[in-house]
Structures are given as structure tokens and as C-alpha cells.
């Protein structure tokens, strides 16, 4: 567990320019606090002490605003930035070096039993307010845009935006260290509107030219 926590401290330094010291992370970062208590609760969950595990997770939720079910499976290097309103469901699985921003939900879509929450691959970034719902897979190196609602599996190396989520970039750039420019994701609706506006302007020019020739 301590090795995992060390990886999570390292992840904060790599992905948050505001982090100044290890003690600042330990004392002031709710995402780190939530992960620390999750690791403890998850141990009790694996011992089938479900009530103890849930009580610990609920205490963490009360103090951090982040709800991680103790049954979730989380890899190393998870960074939860700010974190208020983050919800991670019981059967969710999160790979290594994932970044999650505030308001993100990894949730289910109904009352079905068994695997009902998302599986998130390595190096994924899920931006603020995104909802990833159901037993779907988010491929490694994917980026989920702010406010997106994702209900279908996402291929690796893809960028998803919108409601419902649509893949707008796939294998378009080389993936190395996490790219945190989630505020510069493309807007497919805006692009469509711009194309439509250009088409309308072209038709207006053609109509004016035809009207002039008729006179």
C-alpha cells in the first residue's frame, strides 16, 4: 500500500504545477486523502468485512467530497485533482497513471448485478464533470472531455466529447506523458455549424448572382 501511495504522491508532482512539497500533498490534497482511505477500506473489503469497509469509505466521502466504493479496483498513480463530487462505483476498474478531475462519475446504468461500472485503461484523462456510465471500456491513453456523457466503449488513443460522447480524435497524436490540455478539445457541433454557415453564405452568393443575371 505504501508503494502505491508513493506513486500517487509522485503523480501529483507530475500533473499539478501547484504542488510544492510532499507535506503539502499529504496535508492539503483531498484526492490523496480519499485514495489513502480507499486503500484501507479496500483491504477490509477483500477480507469480506463489507460494513467496516463501507463505513471507512463514507467517512472519506464526508471529509473529502469524493466517494470511492471499497470494492473498486484502482491501479497505481491515480491523480484526483480537486475531486469534489467524484464518484467511483463498486465494480469500476482503473488502470495506472489515470487523471480524474472534479465532478466525474464512473457509474452504473441500472440495477443489474455483476460488472456494471466502467473499466478505465492506463494513462486516461477524464475531465471535469464527465460521466462514464455502464460496463464499458475506456481504452488506454484516451481523453474524455469536460461534461461528456460516455455510454459506449472508447478505443485507445481517442478523444471523446459531447452528449452523448463521440470520438473526435483517434491515433492523432503521439501519447507520452499525460497531456493535460483538456480545455482545448475540439467541438464537433461548433465545427458543423461553421461548415453550415459557410455553405449558406456560398448559396446566398450563388442566388444573388443568378438574380442579377435574370434581370
GROMACS .gro file of C-alpha atoms in nm:
model
  215
    1UNK     CA    1   0.000   0.000   0.000
    2UNK     CA    2   0.282   0.241   0.088
    3UNK     CA    3   0.443   0.185  -0.252
    4UNK     CA    4   0.111   0.273  -0.416
    5UNK     CA    5   0.078   0.588  -0.205
    6UNK     CA    6   0.431   0.690  -0.304
    7UNK     CA    7   0.330   0.652  -0.669
    8UNK     CA    8   0.025   0.871  -0.604
    9UNK     CA    9   0.240   1.144  -0.445
   10UNK     CA   10   0.472   1.125  -0.745
   11UNK     CA   11   0.169   1.155  -0.977
   12UNK     CA   12   0.062   1.477  -0.804
   13UNK     CA   13   0.405   1.634  -0.861
   14UNK     CA   14   0.399   1.529  -1.227
   15UNK     CA   15   0.050   1.661  -1.303
   16UNK     CA   16  -0.017   1.951  -1.068
   17UNK     CA   17   0.212   2.255  -1.102
   18UNK     CA   18   0.067   2.393  -0.776
   19UNK     CA   19   0.218   2.110  -0.567
   20UNK     CA   20   0.521   2.238  -0.374
   21UNK     CA   21   0.609   1.969  -0.122
   22UNK     CA   22   0.529   1.619  -0.004
   23UNK     CA   23   0.385   1.755   0.319
   24UNK     CA   24   0.154   1.987   0.128
   25UNK     CA   25   0.020   1.689  -0.065
   26UNK     CA   26  -0.021   1.478   0.248
   27UNK     CA   27  -0.196   1.753   0.443
   28UNK     CA   28  -0.389   1.950   0.182
   29UNK     CA   29  -0.489   1.727  -0.110
   30UNK     CA   30  -0.836   1.567  -0.074
   31UNK     CA   31  -0.766   1.333  -0.366
   32UNK     CA   32  -0.470   1.190  -0.179
   33UNK     CA   33  -0.676   1.157   0.141
   34UNK     CA   34  -0.952   0.976  -0.049
   35UNK     CA   35  -0.704   0.732  -0.202
   36UNK     CA   36  -0.537   0.667   0.132
   37UNK     CA   37  -0.869   0.577   0.297
   38UNK     CA   38  -0.974   0.380  -0.012
   39UNK     CA   39  -0.664   0.159   0.018
   40UNK     CA   40  -0.754   0.086   0.380
   41UNK     CA   41  -1.122   0.027   0.303
   42UNK     CA   42  -1.034  -0.195   0.006
   43UNK     CA   43  -0.824  -0.417   0.234
   44UNK     CA   44  -1.122  -0.469   0.466
   45UNK     CA   45  -1.345  -0.528   0.161
   46UNK     CA   46  -1.115  -0.809   0.041
   47UNK     CA   47  -1.140  -0.962   0.391
   48UNK     CA   48  -1.520  -0.961   0.339
   49UNK     CA   49  -1.565  -0.709   0.621
   50UNK     CA   50  -1.802  -0.514   0.400
   51UNK     CA   51  -1.965  -0.297   0.665
   52UNK     CA   52  -1.631  -0.179   0.805
   53UNK     CA   53  -1.511  -0.103   0.452
   54UNK     CA   54  -1.826   0.099   0.373
   55UNK     CA   55  -1.805   0.296   0.697
   56UNK     CA   56  -1.446   0.396   0.617
   57UNK     CA   57  -1.541   0.497   0.262
   58UNK     CA   58  -1.834   0.704   0.388
   59UNK     CA   59  -1.609   0.885   0.636
   60UNK     CA   60  -1.375   0.966   0.348
   61UNK     CA   61  -1.671   1.092   0.146
   62UNK     CA   62  -1.779   1.317   0.433
   63UNK     CA   63  -1.434   1.475   0.472
   64UNK     CA   64  -1.323   1.492   0.106
   65UNK     CA   65  -1.638   1.503  -0.108
   66UNK     CA   66  -1.500   1.205  -0.301
   67UNK     CA   67  -1.687   0.874  -0.295
   68UNK     CA   68  -1.486   0.565  -0.386
   69UNK     CA   69  -1.658   0.234  -0.327
   70UNK     CA   70  -1.417   0.000  -0.143
   71UNK     CA   71  -1.489  -0.272  -0.399
   72UNK     CA   72  -1.343  -0.071  -0.687
   73UNK     CA   73  -1.005  -0.177  -0.829
   74UNK     CA   74  -0.756   0.107  -0.869
   75UNK     CA   75  -0.404   0.086  -1.008
   76UNK     CA   76  -0.102   0.298  -0.922
   77UNK     CA   77  -0.051   0.667  -0.989
   78UNK     CA   78  -0.416   0.780  -0.986
   79UNK     CA   79  -0.442   1.159  -0.953
   80UNK     CA   80  -0.778   1.304  -0.846
   81UNK     CA   81  -0.747   1.681  -0.890
   82UNK     CA   82  -0.969   1.888  -0.655
   83UNK     CA   83  -1.204   1.592  -0.650
   84UNK     CA   84  -1.528   1.734  -0.512
   85UNK     CA   85  -1.819   1.530  -0.644
   86UNK     CA   86  -1.613   1.242  -0.784
   87UNK     CA   87  -1.796   0.907  -0.762
   88UNK     CA   88  -1.631   0.571  -0.841
   89UNK     CA   89  -1.863   0.269  -0.832
   90UNK     CA   90  -1.818  -0.076  -0.681
   91UNK     CA   91  -1.718  -0.268  -0.995
   92UNK     CA   92  -1.518   0.012  -1.155
   93UNK     CA   93  -1.161  -0.074  -1.256
   94UNK     CA   94  -0.898   0.195  -1.305
   95UNK     CA   95  -0.556   0.135  -1.458
   96UNK     CA   96  -0.225   0.308  -1.391
   97UNK     CA   97  -0.149   0.680  -1.419
   98UNK     CA   98  -0.511   0.789  -1.465
   99UNK     CA   99  -0.614   1.152  -1.406
  100UNK     CA  100  -0.965   1.240  -1.286
  101UNK     CA  101  -1.098   1.592  -1.231
  102UNK     CA  102  -1.381   1.717  -1.013
  103UNK     CA  103  -1.739   1.607  -1.073
  104UNK     CA  104  -1.651   1.288  -1.260
  105UNK     CA  105  -1.876   0.983  -1.221
  106UNK     CA  106  -1.775   0.626  -1.302
  107UNK     CA  107  -2.123   0.487  -1.253
  108UNK     CA  108  -2.373   0.219  -1.345
  109UNK     CA  109  -2.685   0.249  -1.559
  110UNK     CA  110  -2.938   0.039  -1.372
  111UNK     CA  111  -2.998  -0.228  -1.112
  112UNK     CA  112  -2.814  -0.506  -1.291
  113UNK     CA  113  -2.586  -0.732  -1.092
  114UNK     CA  114  -2.224  -0.818  -1.164
  115UNK     CA  115  -1.992  -0.591  -1.362
  116UNK     CA  116  -2.187  -0.269  -1.405
  117UNK     CA  117  -1.926   0.008  -1.389
  118UNK     CA  118  -1.657   0.119  -1.636
  119UNK     CA  119  -1.310  -0.022  -1.689
  120UNK     CA  120  -1.060   0.259  -1.745
  121UNK     CA  121  -0.726   0.183  -1.911
  122UNK     CA  122  -0.382   0.325  -1.835
  123UNK     CA  123  -0.297   0.695  -1.888
  124UNK     CA  124  -0.659   0.802  -1.934
  125UNK     CA  125  -0.766   1.161  -1.858
  126UNK     CA  126  -1.127   1.227  -1.758
  127UNK     CA  127  -1.201   1.599  -1.746
  128UNK     CA  128  -1.431   1.788  -1.510
  129UNK     CA  129  -1.795   1.685  -1.494
  130UNK     CA  130  -1.769   1.389  -1.731
  131UNK     CA  131  -1.999   1.091  -1.673
  132UNK     CA  132  -1.879   0.747  -1.778
  133UNK     CA  133  -2.164   0.502  -1.732
  134UNK     CA  134  -2.212   0.128  -1.759
  135UNK     CA  135  -1.992  -0.175  -1.807
  136UNK     CA  136  -1.787  -0.017  -2.084
  137UNK     CA  137  -1.414   0.007  -2.152
  138UNK     CA  138  -1.215   0.327  -2.191
  139UNK     CA  139  -0.902   0.239  -2.387
  140UNK     CA  140  -0.557   0.343  -2.271
  141UNK     CA  141  -0.438   0.698  -2.346
  142UNK     CA  142  -0.795   0.814  -2.411
  143UNK     CA  143  -0.916   1.162  -2.316
  144UNK     CA  144  -1.275   1.230  -2.208
  145UNK     CA  145  -1.375   1.595  -2.248
  146UNK     CA  146  -1.535   1.808  -1.978
  147UNK     CA  147  -1.908   1.742  -1.939
  148UNK     CA  148  -1.911   1.446  -2.178
  149UNK     CA  149  -2.154   1.161  -2.115
  150UNK     CA  150  -1.994   0.835  -2.228
  151UNK     CA  151  -2.217   0.527  -2.257
  152UNK     CA  152  -2.022   0.330  -2.519
  153UNK     CA  153  -1.672   0.186  -2.510
  154UNK     CA  154  -1.392   0.417  -2.627
  155UNK     CA  155  -1.096   0.294  -2.836
  156UNK     CA  156  -0.741   0.351  -2.717
  157UNK     CA  157  -0.571   0.681  -2.812
  158UNK     CA  158  -0.905   0.856  -2.866
  159UNK     CA  159  -1.061   1.186  -2.763
  160UNK     CA  160  -1.431   1.191  -2.674
  161UNK     CA  161  -1.654   1.498  -2.633
  162UNK     CA  162  -2.024   1.578  -2.619
  163UNK     CA  163  -2.356   1.435  -2.503
  164UNK     CA  164  -2.368   1.152  -2.583
  165UNK     CA  165  -1.992   1.115  -2.610
  166UNK     CA  166  -1.848   1.097  -2.962
  167UNK     CA  167  -1.495   1.003  -3.067
  168UNK     CA  168  -1.344   1.305  -3.245
  169UNK     CA  169  -0.975   1.212  -3.249
  170UNK     CA  170  -0.816   0.869  -3.268
  171UNK     CA  171  -0.445   0.798  -3.303
  172UNK     CA  172  -0.400   1.162  -3.400
  173UNK     CA  173  -0.108   1.244  -3.172
  174UNK     CA  174   0.175   1.061  -3.005
  175UNK     CA  175   0.096   0.978  -2.643
  176UNK     CA  176   0.373   1.015  -2.389
  177UNK     CA  177   0.336   1.181  -2.053
  178UNK     CA  178  -0.025   1.275  -1.972
  179UNK     CA  179  -0.150   1.566  -2.183
  180UNK     CA  180  -0.349   1.790  -1.953
  181UNK     CA  181  -0.472   2.031  -2.220
  182UNK     CA  182  -0.829   1.911  -2.171
  183UNK     CA  183  -0.954   2.269  -2.210
  184UNK     CA  184  -0.854   2.267  -2.579
  185UNK     CA  185  -1.054   1.971  -2.703
  186UNK     CA  186  -1.234   2.004  -3.038
  187UNK     CA  187  -1.604   2.090  -3.053
  188UNK     CA  188  -1.771   1.886  -3.332
  189UNK     CA  189  -2.102   2.076  -3.306
  190UNK     CA  190  -1.925   2.411  -3.347
  191UNK     CA  191  -1.731   2.273  -3.643
  192UNK     CA  192  -2.055   2.153  -3.806
  193UNK     CA  193  -2.220   2.492  -3.752
  194UNK     CA  194  -1.921   2.669  -3.906
  195UNK     CA  195  -1.937   2.442  -4.211
  196UNK     CA  196  -2.313   2.503  -4.237
  197UNK     CA  197  -2.262   2.880  -4.217
  198UNK     CA  198  -2.004   2.868  -4.496
  199UNK     CA  199  -2.242   2.664  -4.710
  200UNK     CA  200  -2.526   2.911  -4.653
  201UNK     CA  201  -2.302   3.205  -4.747
  202UNK     CA  202  -2.194   3.026  -5.067
  203UNK     CA  203  -2.558   2.958  -5.162
  204UNK     CA  204  -2.651   3.322  -5.096
  205UNK     CA  205  -2.375   3.436  -5.331
  206UNK     CA  206  -2.496   3.194  -5.598
  207UNK     CA  207  -2.857   3.313  -5.553
  208UNK     CA  208  -2.758   3.679  -5.583
  209UNK     CA  209  -2.556   3.607  -5.895
  210UNK     CA  210  -2.849   3.421  -6.054
  211UNK     CA  211  -3.093   3.701  -5.962
  212UNK     CA  212  -2.864   3.962  -6.116
  213UNK     CA  213  -2.828   3.763  -6.438
  214UNK     CA  214  -3.206   3.720  -6.468
  215UNK     CA  215  -3.254   4.097  -6.451
   0.00000   0.00000   0.00000
